[in-house]
Coordinates of C-alpha atoms in Angstrom, one line a residue:
M3 CA 76.0 76.3 146.8
V4 CA 73.8 73.2 146.0
R5 CA 69.9 74.0 146.7
G6 CA 69.1 70.7 146.3
R7 CA 69.2 67.6 144.3
I8 CA 67.4 65.5 141.6
S9 CA 64.4 63.6 143.0
R10 CA 62.6 62.7 140.3
L11 CA 62.2 62.9 136.0
S12 CA 59.1 62.7 134.1
V13 CA 58.6 62.7 130.8
R14 CA 54.8 62.7 128.6
D15 CA 54.0 62.8 125.5
V16 CA 51.5 65.4 125.4
R17 CA 49.0 66.6 121.9
F18 CA 47.3 68.5 121.2
P19 CA 44.0 67.1 118.1
T20 CA 44.8 71.0 116.6
S21 CA 44.0 68.5 113.1
L22 CA 40.5 68.8 113.7
G23 CA 40.3 72.6 113.0
G24 CA 42.6 72.8 110.3
H25 CA 44.6 74.4 113.0
G26 CA 48.8 74.9 111.8
A27 CA 48.2 73.2 108.6
D28 CA 50.7 74.8 105.6
A29 CA 51.5 73.2 102.5
M30 CA 54.4 70.9 104.2
H31 CA 52.2 69.9 107.4
T32 CA 48.4 69.0 106.0
D33 CA 46.6 68.3 109.5
P34 CA 49.6 68.4 111.7
D35 CA 48.2 67.4 115.7
Y36 CA 50.4 70.3 117.7
S37 CA 52.2 68.3 120.3
A38 CA 55.1 67.8 122.7
A39 CA 57.4 65.6 124.8
Y40 CA 57.4 67.2 128.2
V41 CA 59.9 66.9 131.1
V42 CA 59.7 68.4 134.4
I43 CA 63.0 67.1 137.4
E44 CA 61.9 68.1 140.2
T45 CA 64.6 68.4 143.3
D46 CA 64.8 67.9 147.6
A47 CA 65.1 71.1 148.4
E48 CA 63.2 73.0 150.4
D49 CA 61.3 75.8 148.4
G50 CA 60.2 72.4 145.8
I51 CA 62.0 74.0 142.9
K52 CA 61.5 72.3 139.7
G53 CA 62.8 72.3 136.3
C54 CA 59.9 72.1 133.1
G55 CA 61.1 72.0 129.5
I56 CA 59.0 70.9 126.9
T57 CA 59.9 69.6 123.1
F58 CA 57.5 70.6 120.0
T59 CA 56.7 68.0 117.1
L60 CA 53.5 67.4 115.4
G61 CA 52.8 64.0 117.0
K62 CA 54.9 61.5 116.1
G63 CA 57.7 63.2 116.5
T64 CA 57.3 62.9 120.1
E65 CA 58.3 58.7 119.9
V66 CA 61.3 60.0 118.5
D67 CA 61.9 62.5 121.1
W68 CA 62.2 59.7 123.2
S69 CA 63.8 56.4 121.4
R70 CA 67.6 56.2 122.1
K71 CA 67.6 55.4 118.4
G72 CA 66.1 58.7 117.4
R73 CA 68.5 60.7 118.7
G74 CA 69.6 63.3 116.5
A75 CA 67.5 61.7 113.3
P76 CA 65.4 63.9 112.1
G77 CA 61.9 64.0 113.9
D78 CA 58.2 64.1 112.5
S79 CA 56.9 65.4 109.4
G80 CA 59.9 66.5 108.5
R81 CA 61.1 68.3 111.9
P82 CA 64.4 67.8 113.2
K83 CA 64.3 66.9 117.4
R84 CA 64.1 70.0 119.4
G85 CA 66.4 70.0 122.3
V86 CA 64.5 70.6 126.1
G87 CA 65.8 73.3 128.0
L88 CA 65.2 73.6 131.8
V89 CA 64.5 76.3 133.9
G90 CA 63.0 76.4 136.9
Q91 CA 60.1 78.3 137.9
A92 CA 61.2 79.0 141.6
G93 CA 61.5 82.4 143.2
G94 CA 58.8 84.5 144.6
K95 CA 57.4 87.7 142.7
A96 CA 59.2 89.5 139.8
C97 CA 60.8 92.6 140.1
L98 CA 61.5 94.4 136.8
E99 CA 63.7 97.2 137.9
V100 CA 63.2 100.2 134.8
T101 CA 67.5 101.3 134.4
C102 CA 67.1 102.6 130.9
G103 CA 64.8 104.5 128.0
H104 CA 64.5 100.7 126.5
E105 CA 62.9 98.4 129.4
K106 CA 60.5 101.7 129.7
Q107 CA 59.4 101.2 126.4
M108 CA 59.1 97.1 126.3
L109 CA 56.5 97.4 130.1
A110 CA 54.7 100.3 128.7
Q111 CA 54.4 99.3 125.1
G112 CA 55.5 95.8 124.2
Y113 CA 57.7 94.3 121.3
P114 CA 55.9 94.4 117.9
A115 CA 54.2 91.2 116.7
Y116 CA 52.5 89.6 113.8
T117 CA 49.8 87.2 113.9
T118 CA 49.2 83.9 111.5
S119 CA 46.5 82.4 113.4
C120 CA 43.8 83.9 110.4
A121 CA 45.7 82.1 107.3
W122 CA 46.6 78.8 107.8
L123 CA 46.0 76.4 104.3
G124 CA 43.5 74.2 106.0
Y125 CA 41.2 77.0 107.2
S126 CA 37.9 77.9 104.5
D127 CA 37.7 80.9 102.6
D128 CA 35.3 81.9 104.6
T129 CA 36.3 81.1 108.2
L130 CA 39.8 83.4 106.9
K131 CA 38.1 86.6 106.1
Q132 CA 35.9 85.8 109.7
L133 CA 39.0 85.8 111.6
C134 CA 40.8 88.3 109.6
A135 CA 38.2 90.7 110.1
Q136 CA 38.0 89.9 114.3
A137 CA 42.3 90.5 113.9
L138 CA 42.1 94.0 112.5
K139 CA 38.7 94.6 115.1
D140 CA 41.7 93.6 118.0
G141 CA 44.4 96.0 116.6
W142 CA 46.5 93.4 114.3
T143 CA 48.3 95.6 111.1
R144 CA 50.9 92.2 110.6
F145 CA 49.6 89.0 109.0
K146 CA 51.0 86.0 107.9
V147 CA 49.8 83.6 105.1
K148 CA 51.1 80.1 104.0
V149 CA 51.3 79.5 100.6
G150 CA 53.2 77.3 98.7
A151 CA 50.7 73.9 97.6
D152 CA 48.9 75.6 94.5
L153 CA 49.8 79.1 92.9
Q154 CA 45.9 79.6 91.7
D155 CA 45.0 78.8 95.9
D156 CA 47.2 81.1 97.2
M157 CA 46.5 84.3 94.5
R158 CA 42.8 84.1 95.3
R159 CA 43.8 83.9 99.6
C160 CA 46.4 86.1 99.0
Q161 CA 43.5 88.9 97.6
I162 CA 41.4 88.2 100.3
I163 CA 43.9 89.3 102.7
R164 CA 45.0 92.2 100.6
D165 CA 41.5 93.4 100.3
M166 CA 40.6 93.5 103.9
I167 CA 44.1 94.7 105.1
G168 CA 43.1 97.9 101.8
P169 CA 44.3 99.4 98.9
E170 CA 47.9 99.7 98.6
K171 CA 48.2 103.3 99.9
T172 CA 47.7 101.4 103.7
L173 CA 50.7 99.4 102.5
S174 CA 53.4 101.5 105.0
L175 CA 50.4 100.2 108.3
F176 CA 49.4 97.0 106.6
L177 CA 52.4 94.1 105.8
Q178 CA 52.1 91.2 104.6
M179 CA 54.0 87.8 105.0
M180 CA 54.2 84.5 103.3
D181 CA 55.4 81.2 104.6
A182 CA 56.3 78.4 102.4
N183 CA 57.4 76.0 104.6
Q184 CA 60.1 74.6 102.7
R185 CA 57.7 73.5 100.0
W186 CA 59.6 74.9 96.9
D187 CA 63.1 73.9 95.1
V188 CA 64.9 76.9 94.3
P189 CA 63.8 78.3 90.4
E190 CA 60.4 76.7 91.8
A191 CA 60.7 79.4 94.5
V192 CA 61.9 82.2 92.4
E193 CA 59.1 81.7 89.8
W194 CA 56.0 81.4 92.5
M195 CA 57.5 84.3 94.6
S196 CA 57.3 86.0 91.2
K197 CA 54.2 85.5 90.6
L198 CA 52.7 86.6 93.7
A199 CA 55.0 89.4 94.2
K200 CA 52.0 91.5 93.3
F201 CA 50.6 91.0 96.7
K202 CA 53.9 93.6 98.3
P203 CA 54.7 90.7 100.9
L204 CA 57.5 91.9 103.3
W205 CA 59.7 88.4 102.9
I206 CA 58.9 84.9 101.9
E207 CA 59.6 82.6 104.4
E208 CA 61.7 79.4 104.3
P209 CA 60.9 78.9 100.5
T210 CA 63.5 75.8 99.9
S211 CA 65.3 73.5 102.6
P212 CA 66.3 74.6 105.5
D213 CA 69.7 73.4 105.1
D214 CA 70.3 75.0 101.6
I215 CA 72.3 78.1 102.0
L216 CA 73.4 79.0 98.1
G217 CA 69.9 77.9 97.9
H218 CA 68.4 80.5 99.5
A219 CA 71.2 83.0 98.3
T220 CA 69.8 81.8 94.7
I221 CA 66.8 83.4 95.9
S222 CA 67.7 86.2 97.6
K223 CA 69.1 87.3 94.8
A224 CA 66.4 87.4 92.4
L225 CA 63.7 88.3 94.8
V226 CA 65.2 91.1 96.5
P227 CA 64.8 93.2 93.9
L228 CA 60.9 92.7 93.7
G229 CA 61.0 93.8 97.3
I230 CA 60.6 90.9 99.1
G231 CA 62.9 89.8 101.6
I232 CA 63.8 86.4 103.0
A233 CA 63.1 84.9 106.2
T234 CA 64.3 81.6 107.7
G235 CA 66.2 79.8 110.7
E236 CA 63.0 78.4 112.2
Q237 CA 64.6 74.5 111.5
C238 CA 68.4 75.5 112.2
H239 CA 69.2 73.6 115.0
N240 CA 72.8 75.4 115.5
R241 CA 74.8 79.0 115.2
V242 CA 76.9 77.3 112.1
I243 CA 74.0 77.0 109.7
F244 CA 73.1 80.4 111.0
K245 CA 77.1 82.1 110.4
Q246 CA 76.6 80.2 107.1
L247 CA 73.2 82.0 106.2
L248 CA 74.7 85.4 107.2
Q249 CA 78.0 84.8 105.1
A250 CA 75.6 83.5 101.8
K251 CA 73.7 87.1 102.0
A252 CA 71.2 84.5 102.4
L253 CA 68.3 85.4 104.0
Q254 CA 67.0 89.4 105.0
F255 CA 65.2 88.6 108.2
L256 CA 66.6 85.9 110.7
Q257 CA 63.8 83.9 112.8
I258 CA 65.6 82.3 115.6
D259 CA 63.3 78.8 117.7
S260 CA 63.2 78.9 121.6
C261 CA 63.2 75.1 121.9
R262 CA 65.2 74.2 118.3
L263 CA 68.5 75.6 118.9
G264 CA 70.3 74.2 121.9
S265 CA 69.4 76.1 125.4
V266 CA 69.4 79.9 125.8
N267 CA 73.3 80.1 124.8
E268 CA 72.7 79.2 121.3
N269 CA 70.0 81.6 120.7
L270 CA 72.2 84.5 122.2
S271 CA 75.1 83.4 119.7
V272 CA 72.9 84.1 116.9
L273 CA 71.6 87.3 118.2
L274 CA 75.2 88.8 118.8
M275 CA 75.7 87.4 114.9
A276 CA 72.7 89.0 113.3
K277 CA 73.5 92.1 115.1
K278 CA 77.2 92.2 113.5
F279 CA 75.8 91.6 110.1
E280 CA 73.0 94.0 110.6
I281 CA 70.5 91.8 110.3
P282 CA 66.5 91.8 112.3
V283 CA 66.0 89.6 114.3
C284 CA 61.9 88.1 114.1
P285 CA 61.1 84.9 116.2
H286 CA 59.2 82.0 115.0
A287 CA 57.1 81.1 117.4
G288 CA 52.9 78.9 117.8
G289 CA 53.4 75.6 117.9
V290 CA 52.9 74.6 122.0
G291 CA 54.7 76.7 123.9
L292 CA 57.1 78.3 121.5
C293 CA 55.3 81.8 122.5
E294 CA 55.8 81.3 125.9
L295 CA 59.4 81.2 125.3
V296 CA 60.2 83.5 122.8
Q297 CA 58.9 86.2 124.4
H298 CA 62.1 86.1 126.6
L299 CA 64.2 86.3 124.1
I300 CA 63.2 89.7 121.7
I301 CA 62.8 91.4 125.1
F302 CA 66.6 90.9 126.0
D303 CA 67.5 91.4 122.6
Y304 CA 66.2 94.6 122.4
I305 CA 67.5 95.6 125.3
S306 CA 70.8 94.0 125.4
V307 CA 71.7 93.5 122.3
S308 CA 70.2 95.0 119.5
A309 CA 68.7 98.4 120.7
S310 CA 66.0 98.7 118.0
L311 CA 62.4 97.5 116.7
E312 CA 63.2 98.8 112.9
N313 CA 62.1 95.5 110.5
R314 CA 61.6 94.0 113.9
V315 CA 58.9 92.0 114.5
C316 CA 58.1 88.6 116.2
E317 CA 55.7 86.0 115.4
Y318 CA 52.2 85.1 117.7
V319 CA 49.7 82.2 117.0
D320 CA 46.7 82.4 119.4
H321 CA 46.5 78.3 119.9
L322 CA 46.7 76.2 122.9
H323 CA 48.3 79.2 125.4
E324 CA 45.1 78.2 128.2
H325 CA 47.2 75.4 129.2
F326 CA 50.3 77.4 130.6
K327 CA 50.9 78.2 133.5
Y328 CA 51.7 81.7 133.0
P329 CA 50.9 82.0 129.3
V330 CA 51.9 84.8 127.5
M331 CA 49.9 88.0 127.1
I332 CA 49.9 90.1 124.4
Q333 CA 48.1 94.0 124.1
R334 CA 47.7 96.0 120.6
A335 CA 49.3 93.5 118.6
S336 CA 52.3 93.6 120.8
Y337 CA 54.4 90.9 123.4
M338 CA 53.8 92.4 127.2
P339 CA 57.0 91.5 129.3
P340 CA 56.6 88.6 131.7
K341 CA 55.7 89.6 134.9
D342 CA 56.8 85.5 136.7
P343 CA 60.1 84.3 137.0
G344 CA 60.9 81.0 134.9
Y345 CA 61.1 80.9 130.6
S346 CA 57.7 80.2 131.2
T347 CA 57.7 76.6 130.3
E348 CA 55.1 75.2 133.1
M349 CA 51.9 73.4 131.2
K350 CA 49.3 73.8 133.6
E351 CA 48.9 69.7 135.4
E352 CA 45.9 69.7 134.6
S353 CA 46.1 70.4 130.8
V354 CA 48.4 67.3 130.7
K355 CA 46.9 64.7 132.3
K356 CA 43.4 65.5 129.8
H357 CA 46.1 65.3 126.7
Q358 CA 48.1 62.8 127.8
Y359 CA 48.4 60.7 124.4
P360 CA 47.0 58.2 124.2
D361 CA 45.4 57.3 127.6
G362 CA 44.3 61.1 128.2
E363 CA 40.5 62.0 128.6
V364 CA 40.7 63.7 124.7
W365 CA 42.4 60.6 123.3
K366 CA 40.5 57.9 124.7
K367 CA 37.4 58.9 123.0
L368 CA 39.0 60.2 119.8
L369 CA 41.6 57.1 118.9
P370 CA 38.2 54.8 118.8
A371 CA 36.6 57.1 116.5
Q372 CA 39.6 57.4 114.0
E373 CA 39.8 54.1 114.3
N374 CA 36.3 53.4 113.3

């Protein structure tokens, strides 16, 4: 039965000036403005059903997404083009029928998360300390630190985090991850992380080019004896790359990206492969709307695929959720199951208008100032 036909499609370039506060800065992207191509498909159905989709970029990549020439080509700042997934927000109130212990646990406790919000490379030491202290107060026990630009700077910042977390006896309770955002070649990654090993990181994320399967395998072989796992996958665009990473034993933590992979179906195939190889899935999130989307995937993984939370944790970044109609809910450092139907992709119209590039209110003020 056909509920309705497509009556209108709109695509808008939405950009948030995150670079002004140093938010999102890492070893590869020093001043990103988190952005998205935001798509809305409307229908002529009586109930007004519509589909909303987002393609996360760093600004310029949105223009690449829009251009026919750029289809399939690399996006802004080395980020591949992300496919837009469309899921309607229609329907009545969500009904959560609890049928097993795993569902009850999700409703009661949520899915464990870690925070990246404290330790962007663009933050000063004072800001890092302030945000880390607040995160500890809010109940966070897992922290990710951006590394890879300068070794001495990395060692100082990691020491700050370690001192705030506590002595080595608390390592079983408080975890630290590191993320190089593809900055190193293979020998450099091994040498750099050998020097950072004293901080006992759970993993090093994206130590080298995301499609260098054998490079990741070499790094993994060198670092696992030091107690450091390899986490990667946020830049992988299809299940074949993940298959090769798994077969080569190139990673200990698999990171799907809810927008990078083509649709929910491609993500589900990767979840099934991870289950087969007994590798925990620890998704990438943050950006514009990635936390909102990935919450659906991790809860499905736990209830219907892995049935385990062992060594599993999902990234959380505390930026830009206020612009979404159905923002993610975090309690006790955990993702709580969403209570609204749909894929949580719908943005608030007032936010879209205000941040539309280059004619929105925000950019009409910022662009002349930047030109001067």
